[in-house]
Tab-separated table of C-alpha atoms in Angstrom:
chain	number	residue	atom	x	y	z
A	22	UNK	CA	67.860	86.015	33.808
A	23	UNK	CA	66.660	89.583	34.387
A	24	UNK	CA	63.768	89.753	36.837
A	25	UNK	CA	60.288	91.008	36.097
A	26	UNK	CA	59.245	93.770	38.485
A	27	UNK	CA	55.753	93.794	39.984
A	28	UNK	CA	54.633	97.055	41.589
A	29	UNK	CA	52.003	96.397	44.233
A	30	UNK	CA	51.602	93.647	46.810
A	31	UNK	CA	47.828	93.305	46.673
A	32	UNK	CA	45.864	90.364	45.289
A	33	UNK	CA	46.701	91.103	41.655
A	34	UNK	CA	50.389	91.776	42.323
A	35	UNK	CA	50.871	88.668	44.451
A	36	UNK	CA	49.063	86.505	41.906
A	37	UNK	CA	51.088	87.960	39.030
A	38	UNK	CA	54.352	87.394	40.901
A	39	UNK	CA	53.343	83.830	41.791
A	40	UNK	CA	52.563	82.958	38.176
A	41	UNK	CA	55.827	84.516	36.970
A	42	UNK	CA	57.872	82.600	39.544
A	43	UNK	CA	56.116	79.317	38.797
A	44	UNK	CA	57.105	79.785	35.157
A	45	UNK	CA	60.748	79.882	36.245
A	46	UNK	CA	61.326	83.616	35.938
A	47	UNK	CA	62.696	85.677	38.870
A	48	UNK	CA	60.441	88.463	40.103
A	49	UNK	CA	60.648	91.404	42.491
A	50	UNK	CA	57.521	92.680	44.267
A	51	UNK	CA	57.634	96.368	45.216
A	52	UNK	CA	55.164	97.178	48.004
A	53	UNK	CA	55.092	100.703	49.414
A	54	UNK	CA	53.424	99.808	52.712
A	55	UNK	CA	54.338	100.321	55.531
A	56	UNK	CA	56.620	103.180	54.390
A	57	UNK	CA	53.652	104.847	52.725
A	58	UNK	CA	50.226	103.814	54.039
A	59	UNK	CA	46.946	104.184	52.143
A	60	UNK	CA	43.560	105.542	53.131
A	61	UNK	CA	42.058	102.060	53.393
A	62	UNK	CA	44.710	99.529	54.475
A	63	UNK	CA	45.187	98.644	58.161
A	64	UNK	CA	48.344	96.535	57.921
A	65	UNK	CA	51.538	96.118	55.933
A	66	UNK	CA	50.569	92.567	54.970
A	67	UNK	CA	50.500	91.391	51.374
A	68	UNK	CA	47.068	90.730	49.851
A	69	UNK	CA	45.196	92.567	52.610
A	70	UNK	CA	41.427	92.589	52.077
A	71	UNK	CA	40.299	96.157	52.706
A	72	UNK	CA	36.561	95.888	51.995
A	73	UNK	CA	34.400	92.769	52.211
A	74	UNK	CA	35.822	89.369	53.109
A	75	UNK	CA	33.722	87.646	50.444
A	76	UNK	CA	34.950	86.237	47.145
A	77	UNK	CA	31.257	85.951	46.241
A	78	UNK	CA	29.508	82.957	44.686
A	79	UNK	CA	31.381	79.673	44.328
A	80	UNK	CA	28.680	78.203	42.059
A	81	UNK	CA	30.551	77.305	38.866
A	82	UNK	CA	27.439	76.045	37.053
A	83	UNK	CA	25.188	79.107	37.012
A	84	UNK	CA	27.308	82.034	38.238
A	85	UNK	CA	30.134	83.714	36.318
A	86	UNK	CA	32.036	84.416	39.550
A	87	UNK	CA	32.024	80.700	40.327
A	88	UNK	CA	33.297	80.041	36.811
A	89	UNK	CA	36.254	82.381	37.305
A	90	UNK	CA	36.976	80.665	40.640
A	91	UNK	CA	37.106	77.352	38.799
A	92	UNK	CA	39.405	78.714	36.113
A	93	UNK	CA	41.803	80.264	38.600
A	94	UNK	CA	42.039	77.005	40.522
A	95	UNK	CA	42.773	75.178	37.266
A	96	UNK	CA	45.609	77.645	36.588
A	97	UNK	CA	47.278	77.198	39.973
A	98	UNK	CA	46.098	80.444	41.565
A	99	UNK	CA	47.794	81.330	44.847
A	100	UNK	CA	44.898	83.596	45.757
A	101	UNK	CA	42.306	80.841	45.349
A	102	UNK	CA	44.502	78.296	47.142
A	103	UNK	CA	44.801	80.653	50.110
A	104	UNK	CA	41.093	81.508	50.049
A	105	UNK	CA	40.088	77.846	50.034
A	106	UNK	CA	42.401	77.165	52.967
A	107	UNK	CA	40.932	79.991	55.055
A	108	UNK	CA	37.246	79.953	54.153
A	109	UNK	CA	34.555	80.798	56.681
A	110	UNK	CA	30.842	79.898	56.415
A	111	UNK	CA	28.964	82.207	54.025
A	112	UNK	CA	26.047	80.336	52.464
A	113	UNK	CA	26.640	79.964	48.732
A	114	UNK	CA	29.587	82.358	48.795
A	115	UNK	CA	33.299	81.798	49.354
A	116	UNK	CA	34.236	84.091	52.249
A	117	UNK	CA	37.544	84.061	54.074
A	118	UNK	CA	39.173	84.890	57.385
A	119	UNK	CA	40.847	88.048	56.134
A	120	UNK	CA	43.889	87.893	58.441
A	121	UNK	CA	44.511	84.179	57.869
A	122	UNK	CA	44.142	84.649	54.118
A	123	UNK	CA	46.640	87.519	53.959
A	124	UNK	CA	49.116	85.645	56.158
A	125	UNK	CA	48.882	82.566	53.921
A	126	UNK	CA	49.593	84.581	50.773
A	127	UNK	CA	52.541	86.334	52.400
A	128	UNK	CA	53.966	83.035	53.704
A	129	UNK	CA	53.779	81.467	50.245
A	130	UNK	CA	55.458	84.478	48.653
A	131	UNK	CA	58.204	84.451	51.291
A	132	UNK	CA	58.838	80.739	50.757
A	133	UNK	CA	59.191	81.037	46.975
A	134	UNK	CA	62.936	81.424	46.193
A	135	UNK	CA	62.281	83.145	42.851
A	136	UNK	CA	60.393	86.018	44.497
A	137	UNK	CA	61.967	88.924	46.351
A	138	UNK	CA	59.881	91.541	48.176
A	139	UNK	CA	61.204	95.093	48.431
A	140	UNK	CA	59.413	97.615	50.633
A	141	UNK	CA	59.312	101.165	49.355
A	142	UNK	CA	57.308	103.435	47.086
A	143	UNK	CA	57.841	103.584	43.338
A	144	UNK	CA	56.953	107.255	43.157
A	145	UNK	CA	57.209	107.738	39.402
A	146	UNK	CA	57.816	105.770	36.241
A	147	UNK	CA	59.986	102.692	36.916
A	148	UNK	CA	63.706	102.971	36.061
A	149	UNK	CA	64.447	102.425	32.384
A	150	UNK	CA	66.471	99.287	33.086
A	151	UNK	CA	63.307	97.600	34.369
A	152	UNK	CA	62.436	96.270	30.942
A	153	UNK	CA	59.393	94.259	32.051
A	154	UNK	CA	57.067	95.665	34.705
A	155	UNK	CA	53.617	94.632	35.920
A	156	UNK	CA	51.856	97.601	37.522
A	157	UNK	CA	49.321	96.178	39.978
A	158	UNK	CA	48.964	99.112	42.328
A	159	UNK	CA	45.195	98.926	42.505
A	160	UNK	CA	42.731	101.778	42.810
A	161	UNK	CA	44.822	103.324	45.595
A	162	UNK	CA	47.846	103.960	43.371
A	163	UNK	CA	50.215	106.470	44.959
A	164	UNK	CA	49.837	110.013	43.597
A	165	UNK	CA	53.389	110.128	42.233
A	166	UNK	CA	53.031	107.005	40.129
A	167	UNK	CA	49.501	107.905	39.025
A	168	UNK	CA	50.649	111.340	37.873
A	169	UNK	CA	53.585	109.819	35.981
A	170	UNK	CA	51.248	107.430	34.159
A	171	UNK	CA	48.851	110.252	33.382
A	172	UNK	CA	51.665	112.372	31.975
A	173	UNK	CA	52.887	109.449	29.880
A	174	UNK	CA	49.508	108.603	28.406
A	175	UNK	CA	47.920	112.022	28.176
A	176	UNK	CA	44.757	110.468	29.565
A	177	UNK	CA	42.778	111.227	32.681
A	178	UNK	CA	42.101	108.084	34.660
A	179	UNK	CA	38.556	107.147	35.514
A	180	UNK	CA	37.767	107.829	39.141
A	181	UNK	CA	34.910	107.108	41.531
A	182	UNK	CA	34.347	106.566	45.224
A	183	UNK	CA	34.517	103.167	46.869
A	184	UNK	CA	33.088	102.474	50.312
A	185	UNK	CA	33.726	100.025	53.156
A	186	UNK	CA	31.109	98.303	55.335
A	187	UNK	CA	31.329	98.249	59.153
A	188	UNK	CA	32.211	95.138	61.187
A	189	UNK	CA	30.351	94.154	64.370
A	190	UNK	CA	31.445	91.991	67.320
A	191	UNK	CA	29.344	88.800	67.275
A	192	UNK	CA	28.723	88.753	71.016
A	193	UNK	CA	27.106	92.203	70.869
A	194	UNK	CA	24.326	91.004	68.517
A	195	UNK	CA	21.007	90.202	70.219
A	196	UNK	CA	20.274	86.609	69.172
A	197	UNK	CA	16.803	86.795	70.701
A	198	UNK	CA	16.028	89.057	67.753
A	199	UNK	CA	18.484	87.923	65.071
A	200	UNK	CA	18.633	84.368	63.751
A	201	UNK	CA	21.131	82.344	61.684
A	202	UNK	CA	20.080	81.416	58.142
A	203	UNK	CA	21.438	81.628	54.623
A	204	UNK	CA	19.077	82.904	51.972
A	205	UNK	CA	16.997	79.954	50.752
A	206	UNK	CA	19.030	77.830	53.232
A	207	UNK	CA	21.800	77.553	50.672
A	208	UNK	CA	24.980	75.938	51.992
A	209	UNK	CA	28.160	77.124	50.319
A	210	UNK	CA	31.807	76.092	50.711
A	211	UNK	CA	32.483	75.469	54.374
A	212	UNK	CA	28.915	76.490	55.208
A	213	UNK	CA	25.843	74.876	56.715
A	214	UNK	CA	22.933	76.797	55.209
A	215	UNK	CA	22.728	78.961	58.341
A	216	UNK	CA	25.766	81.129	57.771
A	217	UNK	CA	24.355	84.651	57.974
A	218	UNK	CA	22.826	86.440	60.943
A	219	UNK	CA	19.536	88.088	60.023
A	220	UNK	CA	17.940	91.112	61.665
A	221	UNK	CA	14.244	91.576	60.767
A	222	UNK	CA	12.430	94.865	60.354
A	223	UNK	CA	8.761	95.678	60.337
A	224	UNK	CA	7.505	98.300	57.922
A	225	UNK	CA	7.520	100.991	60.622
A	226	UNK	CA	11.067	100.065	61.676
A	227	UNK	CA	12.219	100.124	58.057
A	228	UNK	CA	10.677	103.556	57.436
A	229	UNK	CA	12.266	104.944	60.611
A	230	UNK	CA	15.634	103.517	59.591
A	231	UNK	CA	15.449	105.070	56.126
A	232	UNK	CA	14.464	108.434	57.642
A	233	UNK	CA	17.445	108.312	60.007
A	234	UNK	CA	19.779	107.241	57.218
A	235	UNK	CA	18.717	110.104	54.958
A	236	UNK	CA	18.979	112.683	57.744
A	237	UNK	CA	22.351	111.560	59.112
A	238	UNK	CA	25.523	113.619	58.675
A	239	UNK	CA	27.738	112.398	55.841
A	240	UNK	CA	31.432	112.859	55.250
A	241	UNK	CA	32.017	115.570	52.671
A	242	UNK	CA	34.670	115.220	49.968
A	243	UNK	CA	34.740	118.603	48.242
A	244	UNK	CA	38.182	117.832	46.823
A	245	UNK	CA	36.640	114.994	44.788
A	246	UNK	CA	33.360	116.748	43.984
A	247	UNK	CA	31.749	115.289	40.901
A	248	UNK	CA	33.497	111.929	41.217
A	249	UNK	CA	30.897	109.198	40.535
A	250	UNK	CA	30.276	106.044	42.538
A	251	UNK	CA	30.672	102.497	41.255
A	252	UNK	CA	27.177	100.948	41.212
A	253	UNK	CA	28.484	97.664	42.669
A	254	UNK	CA	29.688	99.404	45.842
A	255	UNK	CA	27.224	102.215	46.509
A	256	UNK	CA	27.080	103.666	50.021
A	257	UNK	CA	23.845	102.566	51.628
A	258	UNK	CA	22.682	106.151	52.129
A	259	UNK	CA	23.161	106.832	48.398
A	260	UNK	CA	20.999	103.805	47.624
A	261	UNK	CA	18.342	105.154	50.000
A	262	UNK	CA	18.392	108.499	48.197
A	263	UNK	CA	17.376	106.708	44.996
A	264	UNK	CA	14.018	105.730	46.483
A	265	UNK	CA	12.576	104.583	49.788
A	266	UNK	CA	12.083	101.005	48.554
A	267	UNK	CA	15.532	100.649	46.998
A	268	UNK	CA	17.088	99.026	50.080
A	269	UNK	CA	14.258	96.481	50.355
A	270	UNK	CA	15.098	95.292	46.867
A	271	UNK	CA	18.850	95.468	47.451
A	272	UNK	CA	20.924	94.577	50.523
A	273	UNK	CA	17.855	94.513	52.810
A	274	UNK	CA	15.620	92.249	50.721
A	275	UNK	CA	13.589	89.830	52.896
A	276	UNK	CA	13.276	87.060	50.311
A	277	UNK	CA	14.318	83.469	51.033
A	278	UNK	CA	14.360	84.005	54.799
A	279	UNK	CA	12.036	82.897	57.615
A	280	UNK	CA	12.269	84.486	61.046
A	281	UNK	CA	13.101	81.597	63.366
A	282	UNK	CA	11.632	83.494	66.347
A	283	UNK	CA	8.350	84.334	64.589
A	284	UNK	CA	7.985	81.959	61.600
A	285	UNK	CA	4.504	83.204	60.666
A	286	UNK	CA	5.521	86.880	60.577
A	287	UNK	CA	7.095	87.911	57.278
A	288	UNK	CA	9.738	90.640	57.788
A	289	UNK	CA	9.287	93.764	55.701
A	290	UNK	CA	13.078	94.022	55.356
A	291	UNK	CA	16.088	92.072	56.628
A	292	UNK	CA	19.632	93.195	57.408
A	293	UNK	CA	22.194	90.400	56.993
A	294	UNK	CA	25.586	90.031	58.676
A	295	UNK	CA	28.277	87.726	57.298
A	296	UNK	CA	31.065	86.038	59.262
A	297	UNK	CA	34.312	87.955	58.819
A	298	UNK	CA	36.919	85.813	60.601
A	299	UNK	CA	37.596	82.131	61.239
A	300	UNK	CA	36.795	82.397	64.946
A	301	UNK	CA	33.322	83.662	64.143
A	302	UNK	CA	33.755	86.606	66.506
A	303	UNK	CA	33.364	89.328	63.854
A	304	UNK	CA	30.543	89.860	61.346
A	305	UNK	CA	30.289	92.513	58.635
A	306	UNK	CA	26.975	94.136	57.722
A	307	UNK	CA	26.343	92.969	54.178
A	308	UNK	CA	25.925	95.765	51.626
A	309	UNK	CA	26.264	98.517	54.258
A	310	UNK	CA	29.137	100.446	52.684
A	311	UNK	CA	28.782	103.982	53.943
A	312	UNK	CA	30.150	107.510	54.057
A	313	UNK	CA	28.258	108.426	57.241
A	314	UNK	CA	30.348	110.107	59.910
A	315	UNK	CA	31.542	107.665	62.560
A	316	UNK	CA	29.231	108.850	65.332
A	317	UNK	CA	26.264	108.761	62.977
A	318	UNK	CA	27.078	105.212	61.876
A	319	UNK	CA	26.874	103.902	65.433
A	320	UNK	CA	23.639	105.815	66.090
A	321	UNK	CA	21.831	104.867	62.876
A	322	UNK	CA	22.953	101.248	62.637
A	323	UNK	CA	21.907	100.616	66.243
A	324	UNK	CA	18.345	101.305	65.086
A	325	UNK	CA	18.483	97.897	63.391
A	326	UNK	CA	16.627	95.313	65.528
A	327	UNK	CA	19.207	93.029	67.118
A	328	UNK	CA	21.976	95.628	66.820
A	329	UNK	CA	20.740	98.022	69.518
A	330	UNK	CA	23.862	97.276	71.594
A	331	UNK	CA	26.203	96.547	68.705
A	332	UNK	CA	29.905	97.070	69.309
A	333	UNK	CA	31.854	97.920	66.156
A	334	UNK	CA	35.278	96.436	65.462
A	335	UNK	CA	35.549	98.762	62.465
A	336	UNK	CA	33.293	101.482	61.174
A	337	UNK	CA	32.671	102.107	57.506
A	338	UNK	CA	34.724	104.443	55.368
A	339	UNK	CA	35.119	105.973	51.955
A	340	UNK	CA	38.067	106.380	49.623
A	341	UNK	CA	38.671	107.411	46.044
A	342	UNK	CA	39.465	104.779	43.421
A	343	UNK	CA	41.282	105.527	40.167
A	344	UNK	CA	41.161	103.423	37.006
A	345	UNK	CA	42.750	103.593	33.587
A	346	UNK	CA	40.789	104.134	30.408
A	347	UNK	CA	42.053	100.682	29.532
A	348	UNK	CA	40.416	100.051	26.119
A	349	UNK	CA	42.201	103.108	24.780
A	350	UNK	CA	45.481	102.764	26.680
A	351	UNK	CA	46.226	99.026	26.798
A	352	UNK	CA	46.846	96.436	24.084
A	353	UNK	CA	45.350	92.934	24.042
A	354	UNK	CA	48.056	91.645	26.406
A	355	UNK	CA	47.566	94.441	28.979
A	356	UNK	CA	50.694	96.373	27.881
A	357	UNK	CA	50.588	100.154	27.854
A	358	UNK	CA	50.609	101.179	24.205
A	359	UNK	CA	52.675	104.261	24.983
A	360	UNK	CA	55.306	102.192	26.843
A	361	UNK	CA	55.024	98.429	26.180
A	362	UNK	CA	57.499	97.533	28.950
A	363	UNK	CA	54.692	98.436	31.360
A	364	UNK	CA	51.919	95.867	31.732
A	365	UNK	CA	48.925	96.576	33.993
A	366	UNK	CA	46.937	94.211	36.188
A	367	UNK	CA	44.193	94.232	38.786
A	368	UNK	CA	41.691	96.919	39.665
A	369	UNK	CA	43.649	99.752	38.091
A	370	UNK	CA	42.709	98.216	34.714
A	371	UNK	CA	38.993	98.659	35.383
A	372	UNK	CA	37.965	95.255	36.661
A	373	UNK	CA	36.054	95.260	39.933
A	374	UNK	CA	36.208	92.711	42.741
A	375	UNK	CA	38.778	90.588	44.519
A	376	UNK	CA	38.668	87.570	42.230
A	377	UNK	CA	38.518	89.662	39.078
A	378	UNK	CA	41.549	91.651	40.209
A	379	UNK	CA	43.472	88.486	41.032
A	380	UNK	CA	42.414	86.843	37.750
A	381	UNK	CA	43.767	89.753	35.725
A	382	UNK	CA	46.951	89.555	37.808
A	383	UNK	CA	47.151	85.853	37.002
A	384	UNK	CA	46.920	86.335	33.256
A	385	UNK	CA	49.218	89.394	33.317
A	386	UNK	CA	51.844	87.339	35.132
A	387	UNK	CA	51.582	84.504	32.646
A	388	UNK	CA	51.797	86.882	29.697
A	389	UNK	CA	54.840	88.661	31.177
A	390	UNK	CA	56.625	85.370	31.915
A	391	UNK	CA	55.924	84.018	28.429
A	392	UNK	CA	57.285	87.200	26.872
A	393	UNK	CA	60.439	87.005	28.978
A	394	UNK	CA	60.959	83.346	28.005
A	395	UNK	CA	60.365	84.065	24.309
A	396	UNK	CA	57.314	81.827	24.216
A	397	UNK	CA	54.418	83.882	22.833
A	398	UNK	CA	51.177	83.226	24.690
A	399	UNK	CA	47.748	83.982	23.268
A	400	UNK	CA	45.250	85.307	25.817
A	401	UNK	CA	42.511	82.856	26.848
A	402	UNK	CA	39.476	82.930	24.548
A	403	UNK	CA	36.600	85.291	25.401
A	404	UNK	CA	34.357	82.273	25.928
A	405	UNK	CA	36.183	81.709	29.234
A	406	UNK	CA	35.533	83.892	32.282
A	407	UNK	CA	39.100	85.207	32.420
A	408	UNK	CA	39.111	85.800	28.678
A	409	UNK	CA	35.751	87.586	28.750
A	410	UNK	CA	36.966	89.889	31.508
A	411	UNK	CA	40.247	90.533	29.697
A	412	UNK	CA	38.446	91.410	26.476
A	413	UNK	CA	36.163	93.771	28.350
A	414	UNK	CA	39.185	95.553	29.795
A	415	UNK	CA	41.101	95.805	26.537
A	416	UNK	CA	38.048	96.722	24.465
A	417	UNK	CA	37.861	93.621	22.318
A	418	UNK	CA	34.490	92.463	23.588
A	419	UNK	CA	32.639	95.683	24.366
A	420	UNK	CA	31.318	96.416	20.892
A	421	UNK	CA	30.206	92.830	20.427
A	422	UNK	CA	27.827	93.248	23.364
A	423	UNK	CA	26.118	96.573	22.860
A	424	UNK	CA	27.808	98.444	19.991
A	425	UNK	CA	30.035	100.269	22.440
A	426	UNK	CA	29.071	102.109	25.617
A	427	UNK	CA	29.518	105.849	25.949
A	428	UNK	CA	32.525	105.317	28.187
A	429	UNK	CA	34.490	102.437	29.641
A	430	UNK	CA	33.041	101.339	32.982
A	431	UNK	CA	34.619	99.131	35.675
A	432	UNK	CA	32.986	95.714	35.656
A	433	UNK	CA	32.572	92.584	37.723
A	434	UNK	CA	32.711	89.341	35.758
A	435	UNK	CA	29.248	88.321	34.547
A	436	UNK	CA	27.729	86.188	31.825
A	437	UNK	CA	26.831	89.341	29.879
A	438	UNK	CA	30.540	89.621	28.974
A	439	UNK	CA	30.574	86.154	27.381
A	440	UNK	CA	29.883	85.702	23.649
A	441	UNK	CA	26.286	84.537	23.126
A	442	UNK	CA	25.443	80.859	22.967
A	443	UNK	CA	22.436	79.129	21.451
A	444	UNK	CA	19.868	78.636	24.207
A	445	UNK	CA	18.455	75.197	24.747
A	446	UNK	CA	14.677	75.110	24.449
A	447	UNK	CA	14.116	71.665	25.964
A	448	UNK	CA	15.692	69.794	28.877
A	449	UNK	CA	17.283	66.336	28.773
A	450	UNK	CA	13.874	64.665	28.946
A	451	UNK	CA	12.512	66.753	26.088
A	452	UNK	CA	10.396	69.021	28.290
A	453	UNK	CA	10.107	72.553	26.935
A	454	UNK	CA	12.021	75.123	29.009
A	455	UNK	CA	10.280	78.362	29.890
A	456	UNK	CA	11.244	81.678	31.478
A	457	UNK	CA	13.770	81.318	34.307
A	458	UNK	CA	14.456	77.699	33.391
A	459	UNK	CA	15.783	78.808	30.008
A	460	UNK	CA	18.007	81.372	31.703
A	461	UNK	CA	19.488	78.748	34.008
A	462	UNK	CA	20.031	76.405	31.045
A	463	UNK	CA	21.834	79.176	29.177
A	464	UNK	CA	24.146	79.816	32.137
A	465	UNK	CA	24.918	76.114	32.429
A	466	UNK	CA	25.738	76.001	28.730
A	467	UNK	CA	28.009	79.054	29.002
A	468	UNK	CA	29.767	77.465	31.974
A	469	UNK	CA	30.248	74.144	30.188
A	470	UNK	CA	31.635	75.899	27.098
A	471	UNK	CA	33.993	77.937	29.280
A	472	UNK	CA	35.310	74.780	30.969
A	473	UNK	CA	35.951	73.057	27.647
A	474	UNK	CA	37.585	76.104	26.065
A	475	UNK	CA	39.839	76.756	29.054
A	476	UNK	CA	41.010	73.142	29.009
A	477	UNK	CA	41.772	73.461	25.292
A	478	UNK	CA	43.663	76.733	25.895
A	479	UNK	CA	45.717	75.175	28.689
A	480	UNK	CA	46.542	72.247	26.446
A	481	UNK	CA	47.545	74.486	23.550
A	482	UNK	CA	49.630	76.857	25.676
A	483	UNK	CA	51.421	74.173	27.653
């Protein structure tokens, strides 16, 4: 049987290859690293996490990210299996030891006899004898391949900046100032309810920090001038430019936290750090993606109480991300309309986030394998998390939400992508639901419908 070729050894590519191999179809992964490095990767490992180490909420009842976790596990996801095996405490989130996670994915790929990994760049359109290709090169697609796709489609890809948060050595954090606590004491997978380190700020300290942040030297990217940012990954200094209180209502919100050193003193703002490796020796500063120059990062971030003597394992950075105008370019099964032998997966399609990228890789792999085996496979229904994300990408669900946005925008999975559901107005005891309670009930109903519809889809598709 002719193999399916997967270009890209990131989360989406590895998940696609895994699903193809598990269906009994041979697959070749083409990964350009280490022959050609990227602006953001540190290693040549498969499925390297280049930004946060968090897969976000694992709450499958009231959070759409938790729902997509549940669906991926039900579909035999390699990415979720590896994440679960290498989780680190993170409150209500699923966070992972990034090196252990990557090593686990690579070991599984290496042990699968139907998968072959070839190192080297695919610098243009794949050879014509590759009759089935999954392009999962991510937002850091090599210029040669990106230009070939652009020439083929006649479209300009969407582009915006993406930023990386710095990582701090745990033993350099002053624990006489900082304290361990998850927001609202919530214990997530592998967590205890005290999984974040919290650095409090008074109003004066917050104002001084914002002043320093706004005045600090930033990295200039004149070559990419005019390229917008993705709102889900804004540099912290860009958030500060939008208003002095923006950070207090974003990554530095003080809600759900009590200073263990001074319980009666309410912090004006709080900076949180999340465990980044299994040993607990590294913590990343949550929400502190930045384009500050390296020297400025160390100076400004050491103004944070508890981080005055912080030692940085990695400073923040900035790189350009490129995405397809997928609703116009791709069909309902993620194939390029101009060249159906090419199927796209992961962040290059316009999804955003680790699990979303891997989920699109999962469904792209299943669709490619089914096509190769001559067993047509319908995409999962839009009432499921994976289906809702897929329909957002391919354009089938956008108009149903808001009559069509001005332009396609990269998106994290969220309940706003799901078809509406009748909201319950009373609880099981007959008590009338009001305000936030109705919202929670709606999310629970959407989650329950997604679970039932995914099970039905699995049953129907075999």
